[in-house]
Short mmCIF file of C-alpha atoms and ligand atoms in Angstrom, two decimals:
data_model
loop_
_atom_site.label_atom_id
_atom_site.label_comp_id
_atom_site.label_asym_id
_atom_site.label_seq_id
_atom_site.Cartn_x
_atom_site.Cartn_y
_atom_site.Cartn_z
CA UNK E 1 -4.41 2.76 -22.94
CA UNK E 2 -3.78 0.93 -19.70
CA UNK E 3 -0.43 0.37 -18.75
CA UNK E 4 0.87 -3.04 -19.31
CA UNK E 5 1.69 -5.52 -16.57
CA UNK E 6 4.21 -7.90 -15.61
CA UNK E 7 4.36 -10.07 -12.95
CA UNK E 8 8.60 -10.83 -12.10
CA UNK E 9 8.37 -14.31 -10.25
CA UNK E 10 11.50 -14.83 -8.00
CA UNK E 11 11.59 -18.72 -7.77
CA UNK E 12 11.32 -20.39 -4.04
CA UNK E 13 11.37 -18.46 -1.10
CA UNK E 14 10.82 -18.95 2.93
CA UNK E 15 10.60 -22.84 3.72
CA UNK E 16 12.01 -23.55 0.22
CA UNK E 17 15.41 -22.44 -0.59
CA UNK E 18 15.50 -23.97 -3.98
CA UNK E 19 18.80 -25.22 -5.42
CA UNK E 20 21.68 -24.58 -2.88
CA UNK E 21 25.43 -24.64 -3.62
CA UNK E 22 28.71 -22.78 -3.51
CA UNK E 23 27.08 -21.02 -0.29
CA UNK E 24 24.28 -19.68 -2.27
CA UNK E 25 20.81 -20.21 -2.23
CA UNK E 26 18.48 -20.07 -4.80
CA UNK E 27 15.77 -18.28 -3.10
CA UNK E 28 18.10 -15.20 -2.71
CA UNK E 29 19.37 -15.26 -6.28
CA UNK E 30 15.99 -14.90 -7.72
CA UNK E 31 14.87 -12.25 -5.34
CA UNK E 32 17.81 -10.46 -6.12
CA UNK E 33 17.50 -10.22 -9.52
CA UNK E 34 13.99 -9.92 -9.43
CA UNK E 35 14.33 -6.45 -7.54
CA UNK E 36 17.23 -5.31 -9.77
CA UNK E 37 14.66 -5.95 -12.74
CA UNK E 38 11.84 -3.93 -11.00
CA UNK E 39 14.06 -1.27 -10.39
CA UNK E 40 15.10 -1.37 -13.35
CA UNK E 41 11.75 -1.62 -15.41
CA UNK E 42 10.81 0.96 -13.28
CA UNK E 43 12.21 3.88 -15.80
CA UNK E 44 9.49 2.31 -18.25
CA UNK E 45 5.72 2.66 -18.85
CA UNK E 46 5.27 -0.45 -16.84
CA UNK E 47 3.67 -1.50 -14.07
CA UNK E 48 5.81 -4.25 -12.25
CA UNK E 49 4.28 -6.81 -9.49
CA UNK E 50 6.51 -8.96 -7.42
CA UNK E 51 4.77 -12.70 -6.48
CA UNK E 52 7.24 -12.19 -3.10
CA UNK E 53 9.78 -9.29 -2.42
CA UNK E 54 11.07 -10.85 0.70
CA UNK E 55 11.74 -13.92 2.00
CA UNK E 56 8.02 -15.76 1.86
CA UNK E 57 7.49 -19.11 0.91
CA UNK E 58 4.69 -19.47 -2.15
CA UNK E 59 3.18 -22.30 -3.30
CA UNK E 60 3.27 -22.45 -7.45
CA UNK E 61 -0.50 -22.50 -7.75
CA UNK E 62 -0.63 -18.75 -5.58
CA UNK E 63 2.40 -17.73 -7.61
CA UNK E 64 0.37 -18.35 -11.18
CA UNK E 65 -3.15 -17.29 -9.33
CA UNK E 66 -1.09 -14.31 -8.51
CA UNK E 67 -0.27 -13.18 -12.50
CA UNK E 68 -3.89 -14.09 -13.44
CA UNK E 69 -5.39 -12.09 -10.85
CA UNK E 70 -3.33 -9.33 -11.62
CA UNK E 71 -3.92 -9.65 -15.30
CA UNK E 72 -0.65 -9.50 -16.38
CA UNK E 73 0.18 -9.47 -19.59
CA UNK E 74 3.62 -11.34 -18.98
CA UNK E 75 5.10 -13.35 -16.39
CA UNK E 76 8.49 -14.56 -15.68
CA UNK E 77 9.64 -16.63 -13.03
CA UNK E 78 13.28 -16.62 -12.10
CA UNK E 79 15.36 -19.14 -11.55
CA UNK E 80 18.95 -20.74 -10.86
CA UNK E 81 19.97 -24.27 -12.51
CA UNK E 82 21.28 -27.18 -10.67
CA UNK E 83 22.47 -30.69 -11.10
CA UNK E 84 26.15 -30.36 -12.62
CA UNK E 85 25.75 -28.42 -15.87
CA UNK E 86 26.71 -25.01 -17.06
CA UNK E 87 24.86 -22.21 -19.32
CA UNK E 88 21.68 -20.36 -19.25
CA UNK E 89 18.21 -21.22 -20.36
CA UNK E 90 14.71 -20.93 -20.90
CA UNK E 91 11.20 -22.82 -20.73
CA UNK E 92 7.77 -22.32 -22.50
CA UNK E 93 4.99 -24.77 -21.67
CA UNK E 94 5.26 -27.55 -23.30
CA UNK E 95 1.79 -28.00 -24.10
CA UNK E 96 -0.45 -25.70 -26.24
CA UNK E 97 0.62 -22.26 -26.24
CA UNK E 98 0.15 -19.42 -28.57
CA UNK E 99 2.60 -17.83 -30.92
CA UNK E 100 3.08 -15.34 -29.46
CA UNK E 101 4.36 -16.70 -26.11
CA UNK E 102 6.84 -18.73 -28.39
CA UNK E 103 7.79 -15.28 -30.32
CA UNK E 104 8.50 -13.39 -27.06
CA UNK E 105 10.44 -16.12 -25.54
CA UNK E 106 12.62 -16.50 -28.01
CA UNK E 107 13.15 -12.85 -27.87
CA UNK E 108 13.70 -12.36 -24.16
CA UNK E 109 15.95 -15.58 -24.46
CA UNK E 110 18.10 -14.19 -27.28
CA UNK E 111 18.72 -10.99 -25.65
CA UNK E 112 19.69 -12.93 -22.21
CA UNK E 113 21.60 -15.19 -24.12
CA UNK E 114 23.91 -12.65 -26.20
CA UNK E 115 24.76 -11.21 -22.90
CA UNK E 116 25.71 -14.46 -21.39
CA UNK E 117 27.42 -15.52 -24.06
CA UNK E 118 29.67 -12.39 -23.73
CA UNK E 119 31.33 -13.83 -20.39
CA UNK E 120 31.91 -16.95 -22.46
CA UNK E 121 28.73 -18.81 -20.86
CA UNK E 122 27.05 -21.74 -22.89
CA UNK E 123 23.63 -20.89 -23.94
CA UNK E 124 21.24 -24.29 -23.33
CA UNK E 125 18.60 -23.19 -25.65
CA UNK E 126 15.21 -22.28 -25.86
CA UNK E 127 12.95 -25.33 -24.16
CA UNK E 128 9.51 -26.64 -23.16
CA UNK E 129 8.31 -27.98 -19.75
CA UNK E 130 5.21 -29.13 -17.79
CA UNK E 131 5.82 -26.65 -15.03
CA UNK E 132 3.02 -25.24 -13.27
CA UNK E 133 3.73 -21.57 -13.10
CA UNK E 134 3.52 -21.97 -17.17
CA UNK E 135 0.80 -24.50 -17.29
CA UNK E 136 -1.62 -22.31 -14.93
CA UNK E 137 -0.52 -18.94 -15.40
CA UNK E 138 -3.54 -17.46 -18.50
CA UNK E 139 -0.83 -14.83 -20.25
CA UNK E 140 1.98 -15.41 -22.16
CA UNK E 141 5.06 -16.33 -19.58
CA UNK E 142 8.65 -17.57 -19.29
CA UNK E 143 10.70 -19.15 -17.23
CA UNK E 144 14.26 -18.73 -16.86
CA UNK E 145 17.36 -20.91 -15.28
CA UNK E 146 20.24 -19.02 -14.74
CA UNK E 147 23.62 -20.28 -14.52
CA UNK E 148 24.25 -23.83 -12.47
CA UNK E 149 24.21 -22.87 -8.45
CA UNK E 150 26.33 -25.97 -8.32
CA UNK E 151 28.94 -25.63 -10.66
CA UNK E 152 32.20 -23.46 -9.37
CA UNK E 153 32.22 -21.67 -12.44
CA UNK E 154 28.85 -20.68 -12.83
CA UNK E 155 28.84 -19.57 -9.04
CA UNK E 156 31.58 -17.58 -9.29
CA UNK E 157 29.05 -15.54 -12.12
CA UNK E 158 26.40 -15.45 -9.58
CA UNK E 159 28.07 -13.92 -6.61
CA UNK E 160 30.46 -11.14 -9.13
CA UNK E 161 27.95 -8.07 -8.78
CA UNK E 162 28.90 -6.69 -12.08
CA UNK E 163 27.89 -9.32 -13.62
CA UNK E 164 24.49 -9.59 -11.69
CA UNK E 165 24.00 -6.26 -12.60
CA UNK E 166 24.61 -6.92 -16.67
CA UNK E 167 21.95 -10.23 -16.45
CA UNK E 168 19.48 -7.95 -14.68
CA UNK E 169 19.85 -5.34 -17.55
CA UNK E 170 19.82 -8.15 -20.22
CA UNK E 171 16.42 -9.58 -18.76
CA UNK E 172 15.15 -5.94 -18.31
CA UNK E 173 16.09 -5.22 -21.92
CA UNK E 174 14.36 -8.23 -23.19
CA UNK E 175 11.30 -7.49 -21.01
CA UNK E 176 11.44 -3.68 -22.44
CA UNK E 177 11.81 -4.86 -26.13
CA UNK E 178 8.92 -7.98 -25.75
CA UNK E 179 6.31 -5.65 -24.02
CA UNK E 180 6.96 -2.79 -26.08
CA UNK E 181 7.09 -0.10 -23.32
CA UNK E 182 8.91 3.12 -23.72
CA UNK E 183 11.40 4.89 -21.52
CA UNK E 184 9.14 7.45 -18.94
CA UNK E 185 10.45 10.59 -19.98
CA UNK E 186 10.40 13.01 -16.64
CA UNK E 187 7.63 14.87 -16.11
CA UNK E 188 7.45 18.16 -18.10
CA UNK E 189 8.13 21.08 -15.81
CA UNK E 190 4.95 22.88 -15.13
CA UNK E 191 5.01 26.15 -18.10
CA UNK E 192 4.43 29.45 -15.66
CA UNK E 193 0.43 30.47 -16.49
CA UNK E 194 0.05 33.57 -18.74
CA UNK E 195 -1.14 36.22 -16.76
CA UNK E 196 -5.06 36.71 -16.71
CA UNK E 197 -6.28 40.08 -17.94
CA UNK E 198 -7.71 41.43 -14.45
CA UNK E 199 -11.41 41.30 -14.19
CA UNK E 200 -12.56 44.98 -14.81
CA UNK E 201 -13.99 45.88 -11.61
CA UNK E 202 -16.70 48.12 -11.10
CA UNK E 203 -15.49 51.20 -9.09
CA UNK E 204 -17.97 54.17 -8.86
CA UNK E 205 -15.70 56.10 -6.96
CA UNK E 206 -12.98 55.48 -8.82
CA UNK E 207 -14.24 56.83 -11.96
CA UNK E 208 -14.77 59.48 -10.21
CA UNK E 209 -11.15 59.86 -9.22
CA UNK E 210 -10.31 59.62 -13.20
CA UNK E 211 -12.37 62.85 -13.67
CA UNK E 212 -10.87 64.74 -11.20
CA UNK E 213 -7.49 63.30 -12.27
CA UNK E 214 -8.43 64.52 -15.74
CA UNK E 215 -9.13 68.14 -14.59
CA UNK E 216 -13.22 67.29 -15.63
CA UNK E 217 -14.54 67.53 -12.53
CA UNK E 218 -13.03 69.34 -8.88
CA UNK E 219 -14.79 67.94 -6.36
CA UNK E 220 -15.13 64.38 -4.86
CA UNK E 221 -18.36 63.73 -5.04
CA UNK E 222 -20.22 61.02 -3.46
CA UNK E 223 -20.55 58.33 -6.35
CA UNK E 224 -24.81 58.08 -5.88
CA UNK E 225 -25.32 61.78 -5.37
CA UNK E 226 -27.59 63.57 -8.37
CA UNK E 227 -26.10 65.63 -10.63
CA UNK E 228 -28.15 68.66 -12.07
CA UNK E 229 -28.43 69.96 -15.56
CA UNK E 230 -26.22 72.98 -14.69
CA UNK E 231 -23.33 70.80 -13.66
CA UNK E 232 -23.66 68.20 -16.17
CA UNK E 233 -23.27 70.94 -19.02
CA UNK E 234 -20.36 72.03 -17.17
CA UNK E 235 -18.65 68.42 -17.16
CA UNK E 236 -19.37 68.32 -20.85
CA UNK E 237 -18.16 71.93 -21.84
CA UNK E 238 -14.89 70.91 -19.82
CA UNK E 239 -14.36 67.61 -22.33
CA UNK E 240 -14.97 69.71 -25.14
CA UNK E 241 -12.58 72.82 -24.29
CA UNK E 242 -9.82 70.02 -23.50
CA UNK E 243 -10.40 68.52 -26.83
CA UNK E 244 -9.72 71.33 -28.78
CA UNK E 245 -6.73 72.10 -27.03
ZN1 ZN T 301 14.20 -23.02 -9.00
#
C-alpha cells in the first residue's frame, strides 16, 4: 500500500508575516512548529510535505494547489490567533464536508486540546470557516490557531521551548492517531547468508591426485592419457585387496 501523505501548512511566510505581537511573528511560529512536526512524523510510515520550509511567501490558492497536487491525504495549516483572546482552536470548512474530515478534526483537536489544557490554556472549540486553504484543498484538512500572538500570556507559551516542544508532540500525536500510521521500526539487520555448498568442480587431475592419495594408483599421470587393459585390472585388483583389508 502506498504510504500516506500529509501536507503540514505553516501559515504566512516572506512578504506576509501574519499576526505579529509580543516580538513574535506569526510566520516563524508556524514554520517552527511545522518542522518540529515533520521531524517528528518522521519516525512514522509517513510521507510529510512542507507548502514552505523557509521563509517564502505563498499565496493560499498555491498552498491548497500544493496538497491536491501532492495528493495528500491530509492537510493542516498552522496557525497563531490574534485579536485579544486566549486558548487554542480549530476550523473545518464550513461548507459541505465529509464525515470523515469532521471525525478526524475532532480527533486531532481533542488530542491538541488535552495537552493545552494541561498548562491551564482555554480550549475555543472545534469550529467552521470559509477559508480557502479548506475550501480548495480536495482531502480532508484542518486548520489550527494556536494560542493569541497578542496576548502576554499566551506569548509567554509561544516563546517557552518546552512547551513548543509538547504542542508539536500533541499535533504529531493527533496526526499519528488520525492517519493511522505506525512507528518505522529500524531496519532489520541484514541475517549473515548461509554458506552455499561449493559448486563441485570438475578436476581431472585432481581425481587423479585422490588415487594416488589412496595408494590406487603411483604415478601422476596425465589426466587424457589412455589407460590399457593391463593397468586398468591393476587399479581394480588394488580397490579390491584394500577392501578386504
Ligand atoms: Zn495566520
Amino acid at each position: 500500500m502506498a504510504k500516506k501523505i500529509i501536507v503540514l501548512d505553516p501559515g504566512h511566510g516572506g512578504k506576509d508575516p501574519g499576526a505579529v505581537g509580543n516580538d513574535l511573528l506569526e510566520k516563524e511560529i508556524t514554520l517552527m512548529i511545522a518542522r518540529k512536526v515533520a521531524k517528528r512524523l518522521g519516525n512514522y510510515d509517513v510521507t510529510v510535505r512542507l507548502t514552505r520550509d523557509d521563509d517564502t511567501f505563498l499565496s493560499l490558492d498555491a498552498r491548497a494547489a500544493f496538497a491536491n497536487n501532492v495528493k495528500a491525504d491530509y492537510y493542516l495549516s498552522i496557525h497563531v490567533n490574534a485579536g485579544g483572546g486566549t486558548g487554542f482552536e480549530s476550523f473545518i470548512y464550513n461548507g459541505p464536508v465529509n464525515s470523515v474530515t469532521g471525525n478526524l478534526r475532532t480527533a486531532l483537536h481533542q488530542t491538541i486540546a488535552t495537552f493545552v489544557k494541561s498548562y491551564g490554556i482555554v480550549d475555543r472549540g472545534e469550529k467552521k470557516a470559509n477559508f480557502a486553504v479548506l475550501r480548495q484543498t480536495n482531502m480532508p484538512a484542518c486548520l489550527i490557531e494556536m494560542l493569541f500572538i497578542d496576548t502576554a500570556k499566551d506569548a509567554a507559551f509561544l516563546k517557552d521551548d518546552e512547551f513548543m516542544r509538547g504542542m508539536s508532540d500533541a499535533i504529531t500525536a493527533g496526526l499519528v492517531q488520525i492517519l493511522n500510521v505506525e512507528a518505522v521500526t529500524p531496519a532489520p539487520q541484514p541475517t549473515p547468508e548461509p554458506p552455499q555448498p561449493s559448486t563441485p568442480v570438475w578436476n581431472p587431475q585432481g581425481e587423479i591426485q585422490k588415487l594416488i592419495d589412496a595408494g590406487i594408483i603411483f604415478n601422476n599421470h596425465p589426466a587424457d592419457a589412455p589407460v590399457t587393459w593391463g593397468e586398468f585390472a591393476a587399479v581394480i585388483n588394488r580397490i579390491l585387496n584394500s577392501n578386504k583389508q
